[in-house]
Amino acid sequence: MTVIVLGLSKDPTEALDLMEALGLAGFADQGLDGKDGLAGQLASRGVPMAEAEAYAESVRLGSALICIPVGSEAEGEQAMEIMDEYHALGRVYLS
């Protein structure tokens, strides 16, 4: 089972701070390519296509998308707690 956590932030400074906090907690951003087929990349990781397209549109409009692969649902919840602290809208996806 693959578990990823996606977080969406409208504030660039908070997004950078969030990335640093996630890194300090042992999580690493998956480095999605926002320029070429972001919705397809998200869908291939288990995100429903309608949601993947909504994330891609948010990025097009200037939001930052953070994609964190995790080893378990518990780690996903931990990453979500960190995202909440930085006001990022987050969700755990299983595939």
Short mmCIF file of C-alpha atoms in Angstrom, two decimals:
data_model
loop_
_atom_site.label_atom_id
_atom_site.label_comp_id
_atom_site.label_asym_id
_atom_site.label_seq_id
_atom_site.Cartn_x
_atom_site.Cartn_y
_atom_site.Cartn_z
CA MET A 1 0.00 0.00 0.00
CA THR A 2 1.22 3.47 -0.90
CA VAL A 3 0.36 6.37 1.37
CA ILE A 4 0.87 9.99 0.36
CA VAL A 5 -0.09 13.23 2.03
CA LEU A 6 -0.90 16.29 -0.06
CA GLY A 7 -0.91 19.78 1.36
CA LEU A 8 -1.98 22.96 -0.37
CA SER A 9 -0.78 26.37 0.82
CA LYS A 10 -1.70 29.77 -0.58
CA ASP A 11 1.05 31.53 1.38
CA PRO A 12 4.56 31.02 -0.09
CA THR A 13 6.29 31.83 3.21
CA GLU A 14 4.15 29.36 5.14
CA ALA A 15 4.77 26.75 2.42
CA LEU A 16 8.54 27.11 2.84
CA ASP A 17 8.23 26.97 6.62
CA LEU A 18 6.03 23.88 6.28
CA MET A 19 8.60 22.16 4.06
CA GLU A 20 11.29 22.88 6.65
CA ALA A 21 9.12 21.56 9.52
CA LEU A 22 8.28 18.40 7.56
CA GLY A 23 11.97 17.89 6.78
CA LEU A 24 12.90 18.26 10.45
CA ALA A 25 10.28 15.60 11.24
CA GLY A 26 11.89 13.24 8.72
CA PHE A 27 9.54 13.72 5.78
CA ALA A 28 10.68 14.65 2.26
CA ASP A 29 8.71 16.31 -0.53
CA GLN A 30 8.20 14.02 -3.53
CA GLY A 31 9.09 16.74 -6.03
CA LEU A 32 6.19 16.72 -8.47
CA ASP A 33 6.65 18.52 -11.78
CA GLY A 34 3.97 21.22 -11.75
CA LYS A 35 4.62 22.21 -15.35
CA ASP A 36 3.81 18.97 -17.11
CA GLY A 37 0.82 16.82 -16.33
CA LEU A 38 0.46 17.44 -12.60
CA ALA A 39 -3.07 16.00 -12.48
CA GLY A 40 -1.89 12.79 -14.15
CA GLN A 41 1.04 12.47 -11.75
CA LEU A 42 -1.29 12.85 -8.77
CA ALA A 43 -3.81 10.39 -10.22
CA SER A 44 -1.03 7.83 -10.69
CA ARG A 45 -0.35 8.14 -6.94
CA GLY A 46 -3.94 7.34 -6.00
CA VAL A 47 -5.59 10.76 -6.01
CA PRO A 48 -9.02 10.68 -7.72
CA MET A 49 -8.80 12.50 -11.07
CA ALA A 50 -11.35 15.20 -10.17
CA GLU A 51 -9.36 16.06 -7.03
CA ALA A 52 -6.06 15.86 -8.94
CA GLU A 53 -7.39 18.37 -11.47
CA ALA A 54 -8.51 20.68 -8.65
CA TYR A 55 -5.02 20.53 -7.09
CA ALA A 56 -3.45 21.26 -10.49
CA GLU A 57 -5.75 24.27 -10.97
CA SER A 58 -4.84 25.58 -7.49
CA VAL A 59 -1.15 25.34 -8.38
CA ARG A 60 -1.82 27.12 -11.68
CA LEU A 61 -3.43 29.92 -9.68
CA GLY A 62 -0.39 30.27 -7.42
CA SER A 63 -0.79 27.86 -4.51
CA ALA A 64 2.06 25.61 -3.41
CA LEU A 65 1.44 21.84 -3.41
CA ILE A 66 3.44 19.64 -1.07
CA CYS A 67 3.43 15.89 -1.74
CA ILE A 68 4.86 13.70 1.02
CA PRO A 69 5.24 9.92 0.68
CA VAL A 70 4.85 8.20 4.05
CA GLY A 71 5.22 4.62 5.23
CA SER A 72 1.93 4.24 7.07
CA GLU A 73 -1.37 5.89 7.90
CA ALA A 74 0.09 6.85 11.31
CA GLU A 75 2.93 8.74 9.60
CA GLY A 76 0.33 10.31 7.33
CA GLU A 77 -1.55 11.59 10.36
CA GLN A 78 1.70 12.97 11.80
CA ALA A 79 2.42 14.82 8.54
CA MET A 80 -1.17 16.13 8.54
CA GLU A 81 -0.74 17.52 12.06
CA ILE A 82 2.33 19.45 10.88
CA MET A 83 0.43 20.73 7.85
CA ASP A 84 -2.40 21.90 10.09
CA GLU A 85 0.10 23.93 12.14
CA TYR A 86 1.07 25.80 8.97
CA HIS A 87 -2.51 26.29 7.74
CA ALA A 88 -2.07 24.00 4.72
CA LEU A 89 -5.14 22.17 3.50
CA GLY A 90 -4.09 18.55 3.61
CA ARG A 91 -5.37 15.07 2.90
CA VAL A 92 -4.06 11.50 3.17
CA TYR A 93 -4.41 9.24 0.11
CA LEU A 94 -4.01 5.46 0.06
CA SER A 95 -3.46 3.41 -3.07
#
